[in-house]
mmCIF file with all atom_site columns, C-alpha atoms in Angstrom:
data_model
loop_
_atom_site.group_PDB
_atom_site.id
_atom_site.type_symbol
_atom_site.label_atom_id
_atom_site.label_alt_id
_atom_site.label_comp_id
_atom_site.label_asym_id
_atom_site.label_entity_id
_atom_site.label_seq_id
_atom_site.pdbx_PDB_ins_code
_atom_site.Cartn_x
_atom_site.Cartn_y
_atom_site.Cartn_z
_atom_site.occupancy
_atom_site.B_iso_or_equiv
_atom_site.pdbx_formal_charge
_atom_site.auth_seq_id
_atom_site.auth_comp_id
_atom_site.auth_asym_id
_atom_site.auth_atom_id
_atom_site.pdbx_PDB_model_num
ATOM 1   C CA . MET A 1 1   ? 0.000   0.000   0.000  1.00 57.00 ? 1   MET A CA 1
ATOM 2   C CA . ALA A 1 2   ? 1.443   3.351   -1.047 1.00 67.00 ? 2   ALA A CA 1
ATOM 3   C CA . GLY A 1 3   ? 2.007   6.157   1.410  1.00 86.00 ? 3   GLY A CA 1
ATOM 4   C CA . LYS A 1 4   ? 3.999   6.997   4.488  1.00 94.00 ? 4   LYS A CA 1
ATOM 5   C CA . THR A 1 5   ? 3.823   4.839   7.586  1.00 97.00 ? 5   THR A CA 1
ATOM 6   C CA . ILE A 1 6   ? 4.313   5.590   11.255 1.00 98.00 ? 6   ILE A CA 1
ATOM 7   C CA . LEU A 1 7   ? 4.544   2.746   13.764 1.00 98.00 ? 7   LEU A CA 1
ATOM 8   C CA . VAL A 1 8   ? 3.401   3.607   17.301 1.00 98.00 ? 8   VAL A CA 1
ATOM 9   C CA . LEU A 1 9   ? 4.302   1.122   20.030 1.00 98.00 ? 9   LEU A CA 1
ATOM 10  C CA . GLY A 1 10  ? 2.543   1.907   23.282 1.00 98.00 ? 10  GLY A CA 1
ATOM 11  C CA . ALA A 1 11  ? -0.514  3.392   21.573 1.00 98.00 ? 11  ALA A CA 1
ATOM 12  C CA . GLY A 1 12  ? -2.453  4.232   24.714 1.00 96.00 ? 12  GLY A CA 1
ATOM 13  C CA . PRO A 1 13  ? -5.099  6.926   25.198 1.00 96.00 ? 13  PRO A CA 1
ATOM 14  C CA . GLY A 1 14  ? -2.585  9.630   26.155 1.00 97.00 ? 14  GLY A CA 1
ATOM 15  C CA . ILE A 1 15  ? 0.655   10.439  24.327 1.00 98.00 ? 15  ILE A CA 1
ATOM 16  C CA . GLY A 1 16  ? 0.369   7.514   21.915 1.00 97.00 ? 16  GLY A CA 1
ATOM 17  C CA . ARG A 1 17  ? -3.089  8.578   20.717 1.00 97.00 ? 17  ARG A CA 1
ATOM 18  C CA . ALA A 1 18  ? -2.123  12.244  20.455 1.00 98.00 ? 18  ALA A CA 1
ATOM 19  C CA . VAL A 1 19  ? 1.087   11.621  18.500 1.00 98.00 ? 19  VAL A CA 1
ATOM 20  C CA . ALA A 1 20  ? -0.583  9.149   16.122 1.00 97.00 ? 20  ALA A CA 1
ATOM 21  C CA . THR A 1 21  ? -3.453  11.574  15.488 1.00 97.00 ? 21  THR A CA 1
ATOM 22  C CA . LEU A 1 22  ? -1.216  14.580  14.874 1.00 97.00 ? 22  LEU A CA 1
ATOM 23  C CA . PHE A 1 23  ? 1.302   12.786  12.645 1.00 96.00 ? 23  PHE A CA 1
ATOM 24  C CA . ALA A 1 24  ? -1.613  11.345  10.661 1.00 95.00 ? 24  ALA A CA 1
ATOM 25  C CA . SER A 1 25  ? -2.917  14.865  10.082 1.00 94.00 ? 25  SER A CA 1
ATOM 26  C CA . LYS A 1 26  ? 0.449   15.961  8.696  1.00 92.00 ? 26  LYS A CA 1
ATOM 27  C CA . ARG A 1 27  ? 1.706   13.431  6.170  1.00 90.00 ? 27  ARG A CA 1
ATOM 28  C CA . TYR A 1 28  ? 1.463   9.852   7.472  1.00 95.00 ? 28  TYR A CA 1
ATOM 29  C CA . ASN A 1 29  ? -1.521  8.064   5.958  1.00 94.00 ? 29  ASN A CA 1
ATOM 30  C CA . ASN A 1 30  ? -0.673  4.562   7.202  1.00 97.00 ? 30  ASN A CA 1
ATOM 31  C CA . ILE A 1 31  ? -0.838  4.226   10.975 1.00 98.00 ? 31  ILE A CA 1
ATOM 32  C CA . VAL A 1 32  ? 0.200   1.090   12.864 1.00 98.00 ? 32  VAL A CA 1
ATOM 33  C CA . LEU A 1 33  ? -0.848  1.002   16.522 1.00 98.00 ? 33  LEU A CA 1
ATOM 34  C CA . ILE A 1 34  ? 0.443   -1.545  19.033 1.00 98.00 ? 34  ILE A CA 1
ATOM 35  C CA . ALA A 1 35  ? -0.641  -1.794  22.670 1.00 98.00 ? 35  ALA A CA 1
ATOM 36  C CA . ARG A 1 36  ? -1.473  -4.445  25.256 1.00 96.00 ? 36  ARG A CA 1
ATOM 37  C CA . ASN A 1 37  ? -5.107  -3.515  25.908 1.00 95.00 ? 37  ASN A CA 1
ATOM 38  C CA . ALA A 1 38  ? -7.392  -4.361  22.986 1.00 96.00 ? 38  ALA A CA 1
ATOM 39  C CA . GLU A 1 39  ? -10.319 -2.275  24.227 1.00 96.00 ? 39  GLU A CA 1
ATOM 40  C CA . ARG A 1 40  ? -8.285  0.897   24.679 1.00 95.00 ? 40  ARG A CA 1
ATOM 41  C CA . LEU A 1 41  ? -6.511  0.211   21.387 1.00 97.00 ? 41  LEU A CA 1
ATOM 42  C CA . ALA A 1 42  ? -9.854  0.162   19.575 1.00 96.00 ? 42  ALA A CA 1
ATOM 43  C CA . ALA A 1 43  ? -10.716 3.524   21.160 1.00 96.00 ? 43  ALA A CA 1
ATOM 44  C CA . VAL A 1 44  ? -7.404  4.997   19.988 1.00 97.00 ? 44  VAL A CA 1
ATOM 45  C CA . GLN A 1 45  ? -7.994  3.672   16.480 1.00 96.00 ? 45  GLN A CA 1
ATOM 46  C CA . LYS A 1 46  ? -11.430 5.310   16.452 1.00 95.00 ? 46  LYS A CA 1
ATOM 47  C CA . ALA A 1 47  ? -9.952  8.619   17.640 1.00 95.00 ? 47  ALA A CA 1
ATOM 48  C CA . VAL A 1 48  ? -7.195  8.612   15.006 1.00 96.00 ? 48  VAL A CA 1
ATOM 49  C CA . LYS A 1 49  ? -9.581  7.775   12.159 1.00 93.00 ? 49  LYS A CA 1
ATOM 50  C CA . GLY A 1 50  ? -12.188 10.186  13.464 1.00 91.00 ? 50  GLY A CA 1
ATOM 51  C CA . ALA A 1 51  ? -9.723  13.060  13.245 1.00 89.00 ? 51  ALA A CA 1
ATOM 52  C CA . ASN A 1 52  ? -8.207  11.924  9.935  1.00 87.00 ? 52  ASN A CA 1
ATOM 53  C CA . SER A 1 53  ? -10.741 10.248  7.640  1.00 86.00 ? 53  SER A CA 1
ATOM 54  C CA . GLY A 1 54  ? -8.232  9.597   4.857  1.00 89.00 ? 54  GLY A CA 1
ATOM 55  C CA . VAL A 1 55  ? -5.837  7.397   6.829  1.00 95.00 ? 55  VAL A CA 1
ATOM 56  C CA . THR A 1 56  ? -5.621  3.637   7.150  1.00 96.00 ? 56  THR A CA 1
ATOM 57  C CA . VAL A 1 57  ? -5.117  2.324   10.679 1.00 97.00 ? 57  VAL A CA 1
ATOM 58  C CA . LYS A 1 58  ? -4.099  -1.197  11.654 1.00 97.00 ? 58  LYS A CA 1
ATOM 59  C CA . THR A 1 59  ? -4.054  -2.273  15.297 1.00 98.00 ? 59  THR A CA 1
ATOM 60  C CA . TYR A 1 60  ? -2.424  -5.150  17.120 1.00 98.00 ? 60  TYR A CA 1
ATOM 61  C CA . ALA A 1 61  ? -3.147  -6.022  20.742 1.00 98.00 ? 61  ALA A CA 1
ATOM 62  C CA . VAL A 1 62  ? 0.328   -7.301  21.617 1.00 97.00 ? 62  VAL A CA 1
ATOM 63  C CA . ASP A 1 63  ? 2.619   -7.170  24.626 1.00 97.00 ? 63  ASP A CA 1
ATOM 64  C CA . THR A 1 64  ? 5.939   -5.837  23.338 1.00 97.00 ? 64  THR A CA 1
ATOM 65  C CA . THR A 1 65  ? 7.820   -8.195  25.667 1.00 97.00 ? 65  THR A CA 1
ATOM 66  C CA . ASN A 1 66  ? 6.469   -11.161 23.679 1.00 98.00 ? 66  ASN A CA 1
ATOM 67  C CA . THR A 1 67  ? 8.914   -10.967 20.801 1.00 98.00 ? 67  THR A CA 1
ATOM 68  C CA . VAL A 1 68  ? 7.307   -13.766 18.779 1.00 98.00 ? 68  VAL A CA 1
ATOM 69  C CA . ALA A 1 69  ? 3.845   -12.182 18.926 1.00 98.00 ? 69  ALA A CA 1
ATOM 70  C CA . LEU A 1 70  ? 5.304   -8.716  18.338 1.00 98.00 ? 70  LEU A CA 1
ATOM 71  C CA . PHE A 1 71  ? 7.167   -9.815  15.225 1.00 98.00 ? 71  PHE A CA 1
ATOM 72  C CA . GLU A 1 72  ? 4.087   -11.621 13.893 1.00 98.00 ? 72  GLU A CA 1
ATOM 73  C CA . ALA A 1 73  ? 2.221   -8.311  14.167 1.00 98.00 ? 73  ALA A CA 1
ATOM 74  C CA . LEU A 1 74  ? 5.074   -6.402  12.541 1.00 98.00 ? 74  LEU A CA 1
ATOM 75  C CA . ASP A 1 75  ? 5.336   -8.979  9.752  1.00 98.00 ? 75  ASP A CA 1
ATOM 76  C CA . ASP A 1 76  ? 1.663   -8.379  8.999  1.00 98.00 ? 76  ASP A CA 1
ATOM 77  C CA . SER A 1 77  ? 1.904   -4.586  9.097  1.00 98.00 ? 77  SER A CA 1
ATOM 78  C CA . ASP A 1 78  ? 5.066   -4.579  6.979  1.00 98.00 ? 78  ASP A CA 1
ATOM 79  C CA . ALA A 1 79  ? 3.349   -6.806  4.410  1.00 97.00 ? 79  ALA A CA 1
ATOM 80  C CA . THR A 1 80  ? 0.412   -4.380  4.288  1.00 96.00 ? 80  THR A CA 1
ATOM 81  C CA . PHE A 1 81  ? 2.155   -1.000  4.348  1.00 96.00 ? 81  PHE A CA 1
ATOM 82  C CA . GLY A 1 82  ? 5.848   -1.669  3.896  1.00 96.00 ? 82  GLY A CA 1
ATOM 83  C CA . LYS A 1 83  ? 8.283   -0.834  6.669  1.00 97.00 ? 83  LYS A CA 1
ATOM 84  C CA . PRO A 1 84  ? 7.675   2.398   8.572  1.00 98.00 ? 84  PRO A CA 1
ATOM 85  C CA . GLU A 1 85  ? 9.423   5.696   8.011  1.00 97.00 ? 85  GLU A CA 1
ATOM 86  C CA . VAL A 1 86  ? 8.930   6.710   11.645 1.00 98.00 ? 86  VAL A CA 1
ATOM 87  C CA . VAL A 1 87  ? 9.035   4.448   14.698 1.00 98.00 ? 87  VAL A CA 1
ATOM 88  C CA . PHE A 1 88  ? 7.556   6.026   17.820 1.00 98.00 ? 88  PHE A CA 1
ATOM 89  C CA . TYR A 1 89  ? 8.315   3.981   20.951 1.00 98.00 ? 89  TYR A CA 1
ATOM 90  C CA . ASN A 1 90  ? 6.044   4.883   23.848 1.00 98.00 ? 90  ASN A CA 1
ATOM 91  C CA . ALA A 1 91  ? 5.599   1.537   25.635 1.00 97.00 ? 91  ALA A CA 1
ATOM 92  C CA . ALA A 1 92  ? 5.984   1.657   29.433 1.00 95.00 ? 92  ALA A CA 1
ATOM 93  C CA . ARG A 1 93  ? 4.299   0.872   32.750 1.00 93.00 ? 93  ARG A CA 1
ATOM 94  C CA . VAL A 1 94  ? 3.920   3.565   35.401 1.00 92.00 ? 94  VAL A CA 1
ATOM 95  C CA . LEU A 1 95  ? 3.597   1.782   38.727 1.00 92.00 ? 95  LEU A CA 1
ATOM 96  C CA . PRO A 1 96  ? 4.743   2.592   42.270 1.00 92.00 ? 96  PRO A CA 1
ATOM 97  C CA . SER A 1 97  ? 7.651   0.504   43.547 1.00 95.00 ? 97  SER A CA 1
ATOM 98  C CA . SER A 1 98  ? 9.031   0.397   47.078 1.00 91.00 ? 98  SER A CA 1
ATOM 99  C CA . PHE A 1 99  ? 12.568  -0.663  47.893 1.00 91.00 ? 99  PHE A CA 1
ATOM 100 C CA . LEU A 1 100 ? 13.115  -4.259  49.030 1.00 93.00 ? 100 LEU A CA 1
ATOM 101 C CA . ASP A 1 101 ? 9.421   -5.127  48.648 1.00 94.00 ? 101 ASP A CA 1
ATOM 102 C CA . HIS A 1 102 ? 9.189   -4.727  44.887 1.00 96.00 ? 102 HIS A CA 1
ATOM 103 C CA . PRO A 1 103 ? 9.516   -8.130  43.133 1.00 96.00 ? 103 PRO A CA 1
ATOM 104 C CA . VAL A 1 104 ? 12.613  -8.512  41.006 1.00 97.00 ? 104 VAL A CA 1
ATOM 105 C CA . GLU A 1 105 ? 10.411  -10.159 38.367 1.00 97.00 ? 105 GLU A CA 1
ATOM 106 C CA . ASP A 1 106 ? 8.604   -6.847  37.913 1.00 97.00 ? 106 ASP A CA 1
ATOM 107 C CA . ILE A 1 107 ? 11.921  -5.054  37.376 1.00 97.00 ? 107 ILE A CA 1
ATOM 108 C CA . GLU A 1 108 ? 12.904  -7.640  34.795 1.00 98.00 ? 108 GLU A CA 1
ATOM 109 C CA . TYR A 1 109 ? 9.545   -7.248  33.043 1.00 98.00 ? 109 TYR A CA 1
ATOM 110 C CA . ASP A 1 110 ? 9.915   -3.458  32.946 1.00 98.00 ? 110 ASP A CA 1
ATOM 111 C CA . LEU A 1 111 ? 13.409  -3.836  31.522 1.00 98.00 ? 111 LEU A CA 1
ATOM 112 C CA . LYS A 1 112 ? 11.936  -5.975  28.757 1.00 98.00 ? 112 LYS A CA 1
ATOM 113 C CA . ILE A 1 113 ? 9.347   -3.308  27.953 1.00 98.00 ? 113 ILE A CA 1
ATOM 114 C CA . ASN A 1 114 ? 11.707  -0.339  28.001 1.00 98.00 ? 114 ASN A CA 1
ATOM 115 C CA . VAL A 1 115 ? 15.009  -1.820  26.838 1.00 98.00 ? 115 VAL A CA 1
ATOM 116 C CA . SER A 1 116 ? 14.844  -5.314  25.323 1.00 98.00 ? 116 SER A CA 1
ATOM 117 C CA . ALA A 1 117 ? 11.751  -4.679  23.204 1.00 98.00 ? 117 ALA A CA 1
ATOM 118 C CA . LEU A 1 118 ? 13.105  -1.337  22.023 1.00 98.00 ? 118 LEU A CA 1
ATOM 119 C CA . TYR A 1 119 ? 16.370  -3.066  21.111 1.00 98.00 ? 119 TYR A CA 1
ATOM 120 C CA . VAL A 1 120 ? 14.712  -5.775  18.986 1.00 98.00 ? 120 VAL A CA 1
ATOM 121 C CA . VAL A 1 121 ? 12.520  -3.161  17.264 1.00 98.00 ? 121 VAL A CA 1
ATOM 122 C CA . SER A 1 122 ? 15.686  -1.189  16.505 1.00 98.00 ? 122 SER A CA 1
ATOM 123 C CA . GLN A 1 123 ? 17.364  -4.326  15.173 1.00 98.00 ? 123 GLN A CA 1
ATOM 124 C CA . ARG A 1 124 ? 14.433  -4.883  12.870 1.00 98.00 ? 124 ARG A CA 1
ATOM 125 C CA . TYR A 1 125 ? 13.978  -1.374  11.498 1.00 98.00 ? 125 TYR A CA 1
ATOM 126 C CA . MET A 1 126 ? 17.221  0.583   11.809 1.00 98.00 ? 126 MET A CA 1
ATOM 127 C CA . PRO A 1 127 ? 18.779  -0.887  8.637  1.00 98.00 ? 127 PRO A CA 1
ATOM 128 C CA . HIS A 1 128 ? 15.643  0.163   6.747  1.00 97.00 ? 128 HIS A CA 1
ATOM 129 C CA . LEU A 1 129 ? 15.716  3.663   8.238  1.00 97.00 ? 129 LEU A CA 1
ATOM 130 C CA . VAL A 1 130 ? 19.392  4.048   7.301  1.00 97.00 ? 130 VAL A CA 1
ATOM 131 C CA . SER A 1 131 ? 18.610  2.880   3.764  1.00 96.00 ? 131 SER A CA 1
ATOM 132 C CA . LEU A 1 132 ? 15.784  5.429   3.533  1.00 94.00 ? 132 LEU A CA 1
ATOM 133 C CA . ALA A 1 133 ? 18.104  8.181   4.707  1.00 93.00 ? 133 ALA A CA 1
ATOM 134 C CA . LYS A 1 134 ? 20.644  7.321   2.026  1.00 91.00 ? 134 LYS A CA 1
ATOM 135 C CA . THR A 1 135 ? 18.311  6.807   -0.928 1.00 87.00 ? 135 THR A CA 1
ATOM 136 C CA . ALA A 1 136 ? 15.185  8.911   -0.385 1.00 72.00 ? 136 ALA A CA 1
ATOM 137 C CA . ASP A 1 137 ? 14.688  12.586  -1.161 1.00 74.00 ? 137 ASP A CA 1
ATOM 138 C CA . PRO A 1 138 ? 15.399  14.452  2.120  1.00 67.00 ? 138 PRO A CA 1
ATOM 139 C CA . ALA A 1 139 ? 12.592  16.869  1.320  1.00 66.00 ? 139 ALA A CA 1
ATOM 140 C CA . SER A 1 140 ? 10.028  14.076  1.336  1.00 72.00 ? 140 SER A CA 1
ATOM 141 C CA . SER A 1 141 ? 11.460  11.422  3.666  1.00 82.00 ? 141 SER A CA 1
ATOM 142 C CA . GLN A 1 142 ? 12.392  11.855  7.326  1.00 91.00 ? 142 GLN A CA 1
ATOM 143 C CA . PRO A 1 143 ? 13.342  8.464   8.807  1.00 96.00 ? 143 PRO A CA 1
ATOM 144 C CA . ALA A 1 144 ? 13.256  8.554   12.585 1.00 97.00 ? 144 ALA A CA 1
ATOM 145 C CA . LEU A 1 145 ? 13.231  6.572   15.812 1.00 98.00 ? 145 LEU A CA 1
ATOM 146 C CA . ILE A 1 146 ? 11.592  8.594   18.590 1.00 98.00 ? 146 ILE A CA 1
ATOM 147 C CA . VAL A 1 147 ? 11.319  7.371   22.184 1.00 98.00 ? 147 VAL A CA 1
ATOM 148 C CA . THR A 1 148 ? 9.262   8.767   25.037 1.00 98.00 ? 148 THR A CA 1
ATOM 149 C CA . SER A 1 149 ? 11.490  9.467   28.044 1.00 97.00 ? 149 SER A CA 1
ATOM 150 C CA . SER A 1 150 ? 11.231  11.522  31.223 1.00 96.00 ? 150 SER A CA 1
ATOM 151 C CA . ALA A 1 151 ? 13.252  13.310  33.891 1.00 96.00 ? 151 ALA A CA 1
ATOM 152 C CA . LEU A 1 152 ? 13.608  10.057  35.870 1.00 97.00 ? 152 LEU A CA 1
ATOM 153 C CA . PRO A 1 153 ? 17.017  9.126   34.382 1.00 97.00 ? 153 PRO A CA 1
ATOM 154 C CA . TYR A 1 154 ? 18.355  12.432  35.751 1.00 96.00 ? 154 TYR A CA 1
ATOM 155 C CA . HIS A 1 155 ? 16.206  12.760  38.865 1.00 96.00 ? 155 HIS A CA 1
ATOM 156 C CA . PRO A 1 156 ? 15.105  9.333   40.095 1.00 96.00 ? 156 PRO A CA 1
ATOM 157 C CA . ILE A 1 157 ? 12.149  9.075   42.458 1.00 96.00 ? 157 ILE A CA 1
ATOM 158 C CA . PRO A 1 158 ? 12.608  6.415   45.166 1.00 96.00 ? 158 PRO A CA 1
ATOM 159 C CA . GLN A 1 159 ? 8.889   5.608   45.158 1.00 96.00 ? 159 GLN A CA 1
ATOM 160 C CA . LEU A 1 160 ? 9.250   4.927   41.426 1.00 96.00 ? 160 LEU A CA 1
ATOM 161 C CA . PHE A 1 161 ? 12.716  3.421   41.595 1.00 96.00 ? 161 PHE A CA 1
ATOM 162 C CA . ALA A 1 162 ? 11.952  0.571   39.176 1.00 97.00 ? 162 ALA A CA 1
ATOM 163 C CA . LEU A 1 163 ? 10.670  2.916   36.476 1.00 97.00 ? 163 LEU A CA 1
ATOM 164 C CA . SER A 1 164 ? 13.535  5.322   37.220 1.00 97.00 ? 164 SER A CA 1
ATOM 165 C CA . LEU A 1 165 ? 16.201  2.680   36.657 1.00 97.00 ? 165 LEU A CA 1
ATOM 166 C CA . VAL A 1 166 ? 14.695  1.178   33.503 1.00 98.00 ? 166 VAL A CA 1
ATOM 167 C CA . LYS A 1 167 ? 14.192  4.638   32.007 1.00 98.00 ? 167 LYS A CA 1
ATOM 168 C CA . ALA A 1 168 ? 17.862  5.381   32.732 1.00 98.00 ? 168 ALA A CA 1
ATOM 169 C CA . ALA A 1 169 ? 18.857  2.191   30.927 1.00 98.00 ? 169 ALA A CA 1
ATOM 170 C CA . GLN A 1 170 ? 16.560  3.066   28.028 1.00 98.00 ? 170 GLN A CA 1
ATOM 171 C CA . LEU A 1 171 ? 18.013  6.557   27.703 1.00 98.00 ? 171 LEU A CA 1
ATOM 172 C CA . ASN A 1 172 ? 21.510  5.066   27.564 1.00 98.00 ? 172 ASN A CA 1
ATOM 173 C CA . LEU A 1 173 ? 20.424  2.759   24.736 1.00 98.00 ? 173 LEU A CA 1
ATOM 174 C CA . VAL A 1 174 ? 18.838  5.595   22.751 1.00 98.00 ? 174 VAL A CA 1
ATOM 175 C CA . GLN A 1 175 ? 21.906  7.779   23.238 1.00 98.00 ? 175 GLN A CA 1
ATOM 176 C CA . SER A 1 176 ? 24.080  5.003   21.812 1.00 98.00 ? 176 SER A CA 1
ATOM 177 C CA . LEU A 1 177 ? 21.684  4.553   18.894 1.00 98.00 ? 177 LEU A CA 1
ATOM 178 C CA . SER A 1 178 ? 21.762  8.285   18.244 1.00 98.00 ? 178 SER A CA 1
ATOM 179 C CA . LEU A 1 179 ? 25.561  8.458   18.345 1.00 98.00 ? 179 LEU A CA 1
ATOM 180 C CA . THR A 1 180 ? 25.697  5.626   15.818 1.00 98.00 ? 180 THR A CA 1
ATOM 181 C CA . TYR A 1 181 ? 22.828  6.387   13.436 1.00 97.00 ? 181 TYR A CA 1
ATOM 182 C CA . THR A 1 182 ? 22.203  10.129  13.531 1.00 95.00 ? 182 THR A CA 1
ATOM 183 C CA . PRO A 1 183 ? 25.385  10.606  11.441 1.00 94.00 ? 183 PRO A CA 1
ATOM 184 C CA . GLU A 1 184 ? 23.821  8.108   8.997  1.00 95.00 ? 184 GLU A CA 1
ATOM 185 C CA . GLY A 1 185 ? 20.853  10.428  8.505  1.00 93.00 ? 185 GLY A CA 1
ATOM 186 C CA . VAL A 1 186 ? 18.306  8.861   10.881 1.00 95.00 ? 186 VAL A CA 1
ATOM 187 C CA . HIS A 1 187 ? 16.743  11.150  13.456 1.00 95.00 ? 187 HIS A CA 1
ATOM 188 C CA . VAL A 1 188 ? 17.132  9.299   16.769 1.00 97.00 ? 188 VAL A CA 1
ATOM 189 C CA . GLY A 1 189 ? 16.030  11.070  19.914 1.00 97.00 ? 189 GLY A CA 1
ATOM 190 C CA . VAL A 1 190 ? 13.791  11.309  22.954 1.00 98.00 ? 190 VAL A CA 1
ATOM 191 C CA . ILE A 1 191 ? 10.850  13.295  24.211 1.00 97.00 ? 191 ILE A CA 1
ATOM 192 C CA . ASN A 1 192 ? 11.711  14.231  27.787 1.00 97.00 ? 192 ASN A CA 1
ATOM 193 C CA . VAL A 1 193 ? 8.316   14.590  29.470 1.00 97.00 ? 193 VAL A CA 1
ATOM 194 C CA . ALA A 1 194 ? 9.569   15.983  32.765 1.00 93.00 ? 194 ALA A CA 1
ATOM 195 C CA . GLY A 1 195 ? 6.437   15.537  34.854 1.00 92.00 ? 195 GLY A CA 1
ATOM 196 C CA . GLN A 1 196 ? 3.055   13.888  35.133 1.00 91.00 ? 196 GLN A CA 1
ATOM 197 C CA . VAL A 1 197 ? 0.930   13.805  31.988 1.00 94.00 ? 197 VAL A CA 1
ATOM 198 C CA . SER A 1 198 ? -2.627  15.050  32.436 1.00 93.00 ? 198 SER A CA 1
ATOM 199 C CA . PRO A 1 199 ? -5.297  16.384  30.069 1.00 94.00 ? 199 PRO A CA 1
ATOM 200 C CA . GLU A 1 200 ? -5.737  19.308  32.479 1.00 94.00 ? 200 GLU A CA 1
ATOM 201 C CA . ASP A 1 201 ? -2.059  20.269  32.571 1.00 94.00 ? 201 ASP A CA 1
ATOM 202 C CA . GLU A 1 202 ? -1.381  23.329  30.418 1.00 93.00 ? 202 GLU A CA 1
ATOM 203 C CA . LEU A 1 203 ? 2.060   22.107  29.352 1.00 96.00 ? 203 LEU A CA 1
ATOM 204 C CA . ARG A 1 204 ? 2.086   18.319  29.759 1.00 97.00 ? 204 ARG A CA 1
ATOM 205 C CA . ASN A 1 205 ? -1.249  17.404  28.269 1.00 98.00 ? 205 ASN A CA 1
ATOM 206 C CA . PRO A 1 206 ? -1.100  14.778  25.497 1.00 97.00 ? 206 PRO A CA 1
ATOM 207 C CA . ASN A 1 207 ? -2.067  17.140  22.677 1.00 97.00 ? 207 ASN A CA 1
ATOM 208 C CA . ASN A 1 208 ? 0.571   19.720  23.589 1.00 97.00 ? 208 ASN A CA 1
ATOM 209 C CA . ILE A 1 209 ? 3.198   16.992  23.985 1.00 98.00 ? 209 ILE A CA 1
ATOM 210 C CA . ALA A 1 210 ? 2.325   15.751  20.499 1.00 98.00 ? 210 ALA A CA 1
ATOM 211 C CA . GLN A 1 211 ? 2.550   19.283  19.081 1.00 97.00 ? 211 GLN A CA 1
ATOM 212 C CA . LYS A 1 212 ? 5.953   19.890  20.698 1.00 97.00 ? 212 LYS A CA 1
ATOM 213 C CA . THR A 1 213 ? 7.094   16.503  19.403 1.00 97.00 ? 213 THR A CA 1
ATOM 214 C CA . TRP A 1 214 ? 6.071   17.411  15.861 1.00 97.00 ? 214 TRP A CA 1
ATOM 215 C CA . GLU A 1 215 ? 7.780   20.824  16.012 1.00 96.00 ? 215 GLU A CA 1
ATOM 216 C CA . TRP A 1 216 ? 10.996  19.222  17.327 1.00 95.00 ? 216 TRP A CA 1
ATOM 217 C CA . PHE A 1 217 ? 10.789  16.431  14.731 1.00 95.00 ? 217 PHE A CA 1
ATOM 218 C CA . GLU A 1 218 ? 10.397  18.911  11.875 1.00 92.00 ? 218 GLU A CA 1
ATOM 219 C CA . ALA A 1 219 ? 13.119  21.261  13.139 1.00 91.00 ? 219 ALA A CA 1
ATOM 220 C CA . ALA A 1 220 ? 15.624  18.432  13.617 1.00 86.00 ? 220 ALA A CA 1
ATOM 221 C CA . TRP A 1 221 ? 16.288  18.238  9.883  1.00 82.00 ? 221 TRP A CA 1
ATOM 222 C CA . GLU A 1 222 ? 17.569  21.799  9.908  1.00 84.00 ? 222 GLU A CA 1
ATOM 223 C CA . THR A 1 223 ? 18.923  21.867  13.469 1.00 86.00 ? 223 THR A CA 1
ATOM 224 C CA . PRO A 1 224 ? 19.628  18.352  14.770 1.00 83.00 ? 224 PRO A CA 1
ATOM 225 C CA . SER A 1 225 ? 18.689  17.842  18.417 1.00 93.00 ? 225 SER A CA 1
ATOM 226 C CA . PHE A 1 226 ? 18.659  14.636  20.466 1.00 96.00 ? 226 PHE A CA 1
ATOM 227 C CA . GLU A 1 227 ? 16.045  15.743  22.966 1.00 96.00 ? 227 GLU A CA 1
ATOM 228 C CA . VAL A 1 228 ? 12.992  17.920  23.391 1.00 95.00 ? 228 VAL A CA 1
ATOM 229 C CA . LYS A 1 229 ? 12.104  18.814  26.986 1.00 95.00 ? 229 LYS A CA 1
ATOM 230 C CA . ILE A 1 230 ? 8.447   19.284  27.849 1.00 95.00 ? 230 ILE A CA 1
#
């Protein structure tokens, strides 16, 4: 299917929905949404299509830590749309965690969501993004890997220590990817959402975060920047 494709992993009702909707309104007419919760995923699909009637949206209710199921979904979406031009990685769990009581299995699961799954997605798509950067017209193609981050890698919260540590590990991975592939023409960077996301928050509401993400994404081709702080 012709057109430009954005892949959104962690397509929940907040940032994932807002970014998918805004990017669809700009130039991406093929939208791939992946999230764990099928019911919420259907609501996000409805919101994206409701705001952008001309787009095609495919959804997959998949846990990103299940690599086999994830790759089956990606095989299907790639067969339908071709590989994406933009990968937006937003998968995460926000849960309280107390020292010494928090199960190590939960830390390992969060590492899989934030680090291992991001790594295998990068393995799958980075060669394609590099190829796009080298062969496509820069005026019409902007290959990118964008990851939602936060202030936790810099300012950990003990009551959220598990999320703090996995986000620090994730940021390290994305920094290494950026150092390697930004010189190859792929925009690799993070959205640093430095506070709680809420529809009522003037700055950190999902729609404003999506707008700031788009402005940063567009500007990066003239003025490269690893991070946008919101």
